[in-house]
CSV table of N, CA and C in Angstrom, one decimal:
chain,number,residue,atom,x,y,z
A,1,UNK,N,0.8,-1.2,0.0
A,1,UNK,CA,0.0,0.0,0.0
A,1,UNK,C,0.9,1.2,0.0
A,2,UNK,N,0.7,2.3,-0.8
A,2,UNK,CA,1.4,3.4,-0.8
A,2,UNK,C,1.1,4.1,0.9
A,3,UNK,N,2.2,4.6,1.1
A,3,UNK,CA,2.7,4.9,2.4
A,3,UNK,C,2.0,5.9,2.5
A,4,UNK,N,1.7,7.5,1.5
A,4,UNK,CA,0.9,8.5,2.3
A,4,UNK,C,-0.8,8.7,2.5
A,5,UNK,N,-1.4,6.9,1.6
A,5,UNK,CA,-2.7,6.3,1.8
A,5,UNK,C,-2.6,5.7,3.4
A,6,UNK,N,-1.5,4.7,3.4
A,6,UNK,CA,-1.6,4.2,4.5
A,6,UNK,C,-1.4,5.1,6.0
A,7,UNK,N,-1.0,5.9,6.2
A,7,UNK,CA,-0.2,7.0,7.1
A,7,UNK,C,-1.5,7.9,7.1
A,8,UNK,N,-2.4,8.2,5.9
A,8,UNK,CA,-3.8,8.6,6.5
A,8,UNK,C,-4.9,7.7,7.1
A,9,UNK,N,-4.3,6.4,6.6
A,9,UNK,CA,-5.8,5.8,6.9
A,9,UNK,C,-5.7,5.2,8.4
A,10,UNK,N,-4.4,5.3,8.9
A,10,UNK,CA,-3.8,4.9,10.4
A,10,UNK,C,-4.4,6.1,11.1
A,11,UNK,N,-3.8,7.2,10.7
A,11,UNK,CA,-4.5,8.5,11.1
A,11,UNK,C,-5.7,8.4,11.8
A,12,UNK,N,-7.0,8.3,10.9
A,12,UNK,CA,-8.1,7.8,11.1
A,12,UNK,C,-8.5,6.5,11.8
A,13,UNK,N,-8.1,5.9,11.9
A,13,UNK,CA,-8.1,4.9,13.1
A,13,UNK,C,-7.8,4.9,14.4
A,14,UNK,N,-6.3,6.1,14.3
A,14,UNK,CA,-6.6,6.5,16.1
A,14,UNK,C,-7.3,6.9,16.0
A,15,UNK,N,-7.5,8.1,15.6
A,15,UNK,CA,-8.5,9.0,16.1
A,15,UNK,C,-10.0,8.4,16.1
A,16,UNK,N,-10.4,7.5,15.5
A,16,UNK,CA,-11.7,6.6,15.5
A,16,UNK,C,-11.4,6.3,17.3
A,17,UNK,N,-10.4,5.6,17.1
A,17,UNK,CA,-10.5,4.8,18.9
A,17,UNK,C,-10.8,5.3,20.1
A,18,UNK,N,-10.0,6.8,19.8
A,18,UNK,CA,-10.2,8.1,21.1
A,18,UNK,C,-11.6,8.7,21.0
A,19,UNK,N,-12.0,8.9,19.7
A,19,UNK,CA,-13.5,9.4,19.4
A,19,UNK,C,-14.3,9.7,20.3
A,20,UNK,N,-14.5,8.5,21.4
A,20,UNK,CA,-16.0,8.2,22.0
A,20,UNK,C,-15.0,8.6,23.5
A,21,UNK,N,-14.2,8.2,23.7
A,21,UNK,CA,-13.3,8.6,25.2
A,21,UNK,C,-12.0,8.2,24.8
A,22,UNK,N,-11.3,9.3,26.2
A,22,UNK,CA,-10.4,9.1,26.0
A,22,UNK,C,-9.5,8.0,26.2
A,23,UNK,N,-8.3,7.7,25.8
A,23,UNK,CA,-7.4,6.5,25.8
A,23,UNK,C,-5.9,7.0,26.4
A,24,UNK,N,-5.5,5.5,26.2
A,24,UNK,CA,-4.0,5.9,26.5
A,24,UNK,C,-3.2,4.7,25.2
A,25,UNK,N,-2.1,4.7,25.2
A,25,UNK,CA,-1.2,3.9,24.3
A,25,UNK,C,-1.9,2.3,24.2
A,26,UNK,N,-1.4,2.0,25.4
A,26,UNK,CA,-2.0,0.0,25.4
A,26,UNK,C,-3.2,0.4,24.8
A,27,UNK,N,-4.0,0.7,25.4
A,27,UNK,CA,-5.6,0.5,25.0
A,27,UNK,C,-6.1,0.9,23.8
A,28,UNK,N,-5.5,1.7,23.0
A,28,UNK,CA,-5.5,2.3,21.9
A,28,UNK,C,-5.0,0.7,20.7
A,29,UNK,N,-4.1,0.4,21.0
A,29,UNK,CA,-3.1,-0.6,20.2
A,29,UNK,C,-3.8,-1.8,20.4
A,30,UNK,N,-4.5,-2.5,21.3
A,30,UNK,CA,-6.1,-2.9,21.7
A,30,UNK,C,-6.8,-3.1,21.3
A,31,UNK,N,-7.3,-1.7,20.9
A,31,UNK,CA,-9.0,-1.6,20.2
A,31,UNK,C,-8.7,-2.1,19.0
A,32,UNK,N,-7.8,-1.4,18.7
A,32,UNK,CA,-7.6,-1.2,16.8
A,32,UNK,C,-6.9,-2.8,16.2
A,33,UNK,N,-6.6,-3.5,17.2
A,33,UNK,CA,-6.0,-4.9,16.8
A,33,UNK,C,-6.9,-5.7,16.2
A,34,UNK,N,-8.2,-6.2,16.5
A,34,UNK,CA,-8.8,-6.3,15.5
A,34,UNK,C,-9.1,-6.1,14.0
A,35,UNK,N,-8.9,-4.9,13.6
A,35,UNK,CA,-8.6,-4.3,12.1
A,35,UNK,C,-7.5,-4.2,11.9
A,36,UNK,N,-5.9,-3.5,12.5
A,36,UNK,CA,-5.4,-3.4,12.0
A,36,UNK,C,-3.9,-3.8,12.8
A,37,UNK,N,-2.8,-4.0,12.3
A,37,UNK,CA,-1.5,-4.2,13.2
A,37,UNK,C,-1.2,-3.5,13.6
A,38,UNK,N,-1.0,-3.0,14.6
A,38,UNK,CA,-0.3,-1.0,14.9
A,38,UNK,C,0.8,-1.5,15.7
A,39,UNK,N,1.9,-1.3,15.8
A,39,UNK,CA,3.5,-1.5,16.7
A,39,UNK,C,3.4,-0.4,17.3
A,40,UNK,N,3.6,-0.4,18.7
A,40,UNK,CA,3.9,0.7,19.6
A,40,UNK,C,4.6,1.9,19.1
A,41,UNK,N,5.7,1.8,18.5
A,41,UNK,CA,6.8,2.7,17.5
A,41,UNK,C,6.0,3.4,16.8
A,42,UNK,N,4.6,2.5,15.8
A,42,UNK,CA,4.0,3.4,15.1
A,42,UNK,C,3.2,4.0,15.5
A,43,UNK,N,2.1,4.0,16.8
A,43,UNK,CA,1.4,4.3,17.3
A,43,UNK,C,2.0,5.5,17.7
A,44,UNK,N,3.3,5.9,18.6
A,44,UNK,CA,3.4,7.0,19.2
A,44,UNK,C,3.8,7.5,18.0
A,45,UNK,N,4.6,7.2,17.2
A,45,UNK,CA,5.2,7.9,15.8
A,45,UNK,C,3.5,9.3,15.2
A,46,UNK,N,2.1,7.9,15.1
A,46,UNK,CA,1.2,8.8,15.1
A,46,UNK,C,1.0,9.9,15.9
A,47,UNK,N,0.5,9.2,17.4
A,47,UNK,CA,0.2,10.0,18.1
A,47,UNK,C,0.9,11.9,18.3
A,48,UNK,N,2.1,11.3,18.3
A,48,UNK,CA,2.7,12.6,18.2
A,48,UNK,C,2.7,13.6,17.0
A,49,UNK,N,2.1,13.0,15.8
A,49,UNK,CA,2.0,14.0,14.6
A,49,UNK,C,0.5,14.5,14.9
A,50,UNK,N,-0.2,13.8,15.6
A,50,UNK,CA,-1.8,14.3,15.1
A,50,UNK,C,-1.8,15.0,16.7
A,51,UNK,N,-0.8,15.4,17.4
A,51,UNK,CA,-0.9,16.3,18.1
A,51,UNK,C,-0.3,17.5,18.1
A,52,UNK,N,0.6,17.7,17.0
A,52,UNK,CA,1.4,18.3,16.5
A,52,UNK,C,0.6,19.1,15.6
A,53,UNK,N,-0.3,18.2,15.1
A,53,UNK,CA,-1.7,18.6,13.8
A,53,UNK,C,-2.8,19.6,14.7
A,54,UNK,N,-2.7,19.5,16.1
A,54,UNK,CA,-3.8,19.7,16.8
A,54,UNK,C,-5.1,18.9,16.5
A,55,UNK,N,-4.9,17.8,16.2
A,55,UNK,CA,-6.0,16.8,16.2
A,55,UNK,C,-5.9,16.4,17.5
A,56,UNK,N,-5.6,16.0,18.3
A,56,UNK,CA,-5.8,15.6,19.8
A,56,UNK,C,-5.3,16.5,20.5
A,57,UNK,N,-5.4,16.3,21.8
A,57,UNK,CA,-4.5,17.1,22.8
A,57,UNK,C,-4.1,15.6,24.2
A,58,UNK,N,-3.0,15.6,24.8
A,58,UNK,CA,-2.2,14.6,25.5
A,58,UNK,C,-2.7,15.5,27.1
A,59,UNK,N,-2.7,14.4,28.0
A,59,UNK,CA,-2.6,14.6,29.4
A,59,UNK,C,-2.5,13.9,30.0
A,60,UNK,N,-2.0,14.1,31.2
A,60,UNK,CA,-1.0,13.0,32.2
A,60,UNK,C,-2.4,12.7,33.3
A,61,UNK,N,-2.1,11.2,33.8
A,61,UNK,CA,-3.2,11.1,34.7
A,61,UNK,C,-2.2,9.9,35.8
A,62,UNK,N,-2.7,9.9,37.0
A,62,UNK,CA,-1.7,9.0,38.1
A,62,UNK,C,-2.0,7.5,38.1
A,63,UNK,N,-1.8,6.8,37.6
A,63,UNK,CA,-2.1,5.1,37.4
A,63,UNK,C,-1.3,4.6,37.9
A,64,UNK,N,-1.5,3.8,39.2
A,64,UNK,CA,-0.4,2.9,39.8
A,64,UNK,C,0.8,3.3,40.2
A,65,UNK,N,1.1,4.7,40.7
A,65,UNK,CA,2.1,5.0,40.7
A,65,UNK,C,2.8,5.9,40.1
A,66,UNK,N,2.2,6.0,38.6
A,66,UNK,CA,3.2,6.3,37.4
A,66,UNK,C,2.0,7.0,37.0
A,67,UNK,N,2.7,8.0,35.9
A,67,UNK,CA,2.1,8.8,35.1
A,67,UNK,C,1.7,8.6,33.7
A,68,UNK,N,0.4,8.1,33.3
A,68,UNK,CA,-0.1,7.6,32.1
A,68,UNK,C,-0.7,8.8,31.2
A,69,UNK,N,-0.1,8.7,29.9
A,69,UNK,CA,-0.8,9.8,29.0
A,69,UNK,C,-1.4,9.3,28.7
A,70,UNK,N,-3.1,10.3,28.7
A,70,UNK,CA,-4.0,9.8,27.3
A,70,UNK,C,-4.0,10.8,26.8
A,71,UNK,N,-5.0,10.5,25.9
A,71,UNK,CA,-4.9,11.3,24.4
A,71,UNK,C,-6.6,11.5,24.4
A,72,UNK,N,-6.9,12.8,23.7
A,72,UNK,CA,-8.2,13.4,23.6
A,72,UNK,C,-8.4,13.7,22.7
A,73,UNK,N,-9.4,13.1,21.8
A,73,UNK,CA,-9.7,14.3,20.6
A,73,UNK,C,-10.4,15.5,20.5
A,74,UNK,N,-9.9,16.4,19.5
A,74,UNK,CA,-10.4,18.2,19.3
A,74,UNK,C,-11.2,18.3,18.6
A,75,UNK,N,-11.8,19.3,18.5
A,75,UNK,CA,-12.7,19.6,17.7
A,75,UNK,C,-12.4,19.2,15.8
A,76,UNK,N,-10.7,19.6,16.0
A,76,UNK,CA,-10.0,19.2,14.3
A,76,UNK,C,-9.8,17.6,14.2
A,77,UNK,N,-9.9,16.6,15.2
A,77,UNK,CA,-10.1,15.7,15.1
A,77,UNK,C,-11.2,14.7,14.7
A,78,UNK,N,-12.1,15.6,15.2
A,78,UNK,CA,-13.5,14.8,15.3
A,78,UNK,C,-14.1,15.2,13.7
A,79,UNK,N,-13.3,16.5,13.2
A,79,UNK,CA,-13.7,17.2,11.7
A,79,UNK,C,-12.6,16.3,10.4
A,80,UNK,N,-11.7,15.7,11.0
A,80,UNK,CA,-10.8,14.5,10.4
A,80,UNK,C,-11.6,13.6,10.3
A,81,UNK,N,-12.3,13.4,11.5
A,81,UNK,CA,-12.7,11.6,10.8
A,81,UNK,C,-14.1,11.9,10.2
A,82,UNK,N,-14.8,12.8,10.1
A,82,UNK,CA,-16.2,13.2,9.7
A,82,UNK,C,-15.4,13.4,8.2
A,83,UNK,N,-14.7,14.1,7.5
A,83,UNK,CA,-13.7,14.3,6.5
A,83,UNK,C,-13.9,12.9,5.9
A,84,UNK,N,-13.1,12.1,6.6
A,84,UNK,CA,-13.0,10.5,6.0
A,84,UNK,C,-14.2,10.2,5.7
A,85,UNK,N,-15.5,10.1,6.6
A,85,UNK,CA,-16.5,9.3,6.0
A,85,UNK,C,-17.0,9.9,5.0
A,86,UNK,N,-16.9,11.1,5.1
A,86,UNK,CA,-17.4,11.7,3.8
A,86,UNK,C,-17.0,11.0,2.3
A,87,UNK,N,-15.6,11.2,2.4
A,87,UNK,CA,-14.5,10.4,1.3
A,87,UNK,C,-14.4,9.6,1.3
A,88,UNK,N,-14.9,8.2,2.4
A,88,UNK,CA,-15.1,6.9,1.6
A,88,UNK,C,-15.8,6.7,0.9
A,89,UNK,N,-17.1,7.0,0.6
A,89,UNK,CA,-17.7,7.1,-0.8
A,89,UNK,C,-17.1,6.6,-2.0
A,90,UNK,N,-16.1,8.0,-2.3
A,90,UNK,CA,-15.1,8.4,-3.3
A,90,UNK,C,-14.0,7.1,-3.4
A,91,UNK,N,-13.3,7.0,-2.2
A,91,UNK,CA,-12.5,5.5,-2.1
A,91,UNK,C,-13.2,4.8,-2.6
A,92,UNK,N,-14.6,4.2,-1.9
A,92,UNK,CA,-15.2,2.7,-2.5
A,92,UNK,C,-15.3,2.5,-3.7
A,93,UNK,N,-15.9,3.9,-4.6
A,93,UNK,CA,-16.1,3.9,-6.0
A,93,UNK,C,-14.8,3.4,-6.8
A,94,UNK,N,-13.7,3.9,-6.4
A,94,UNK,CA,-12.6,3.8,-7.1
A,94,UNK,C,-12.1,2.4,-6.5
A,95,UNK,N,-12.2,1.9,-5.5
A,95,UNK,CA,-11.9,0.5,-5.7
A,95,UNK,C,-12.6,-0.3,-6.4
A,96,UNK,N,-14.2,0.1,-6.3
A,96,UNK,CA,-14.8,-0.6,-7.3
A,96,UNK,C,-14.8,-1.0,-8.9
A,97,UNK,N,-13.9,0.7,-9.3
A,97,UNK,CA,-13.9,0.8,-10.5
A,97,UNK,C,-11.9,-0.4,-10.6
A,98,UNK,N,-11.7,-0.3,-9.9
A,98,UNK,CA,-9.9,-1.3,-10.3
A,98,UNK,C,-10.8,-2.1,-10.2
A,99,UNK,N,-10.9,-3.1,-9.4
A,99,UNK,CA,-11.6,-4.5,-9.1
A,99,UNK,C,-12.7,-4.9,-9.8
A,100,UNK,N,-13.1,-4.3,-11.1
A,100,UNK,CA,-14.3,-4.7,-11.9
A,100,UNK,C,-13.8,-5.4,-13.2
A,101,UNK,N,-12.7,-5.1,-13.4
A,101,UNK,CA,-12.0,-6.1,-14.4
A,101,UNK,C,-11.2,-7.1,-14.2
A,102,UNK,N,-11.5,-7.5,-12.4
A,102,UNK,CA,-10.6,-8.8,-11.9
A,102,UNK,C,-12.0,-9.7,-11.9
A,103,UNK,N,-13.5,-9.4,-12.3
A,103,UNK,CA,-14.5,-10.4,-12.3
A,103,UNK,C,-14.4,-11.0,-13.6
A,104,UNK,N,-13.9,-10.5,-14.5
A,104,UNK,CA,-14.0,-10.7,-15.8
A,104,UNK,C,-13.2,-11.9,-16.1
């Protein structure tokens, strides 16, 4: 898969996960394992661009001792993944349209 399809569509999958509440790293890498493989490396690799994006915002909370980030999404977050659904439409059609001459 080309890299700047795949690097958005990861995009949109955190930010799917945080959507409804907030998360932290494990739990994020979790949810999304069912759909997709995410490595810790790439996970924060994300995390840290889509808050750099101001798509989420990070905060520290006391867990066991230790200090666990979660991750929140913003208002530019929530207008990301609304963005996407809009444009899988547009995706489906065009996979439809490659994949119509592999029935043949």
């Amino acid at each position: 898969m080309e890299a700047q399809l795949k690097r958005g569509l990861l995009d949109v999958c955190v930010l799917s996960a945080i959507k409804d509440e907030d998360s932290y790293g494990y739990k994020i890498i979790k949810d999304v394992k069912p759909y997709i493989e995410l490595s810790e490396s790439t996970l924060y690799t994300i995390l840290k661009r889509l808050e750099l994006s101001k798509m989420l915002k990070v905060y520290s909370v006391e867990h066991d001792g230790r200090l666990r980030k979660y991750y929140h999404i913003t208002e530019a977050g929530l207008k990301r993944v609304e963005e996407f659904e809009a444009e899988w439409q547009e995706v489906m059609s065009i996979y439809q349209f490659v994949i119509k001459g592999d029935s043949v």
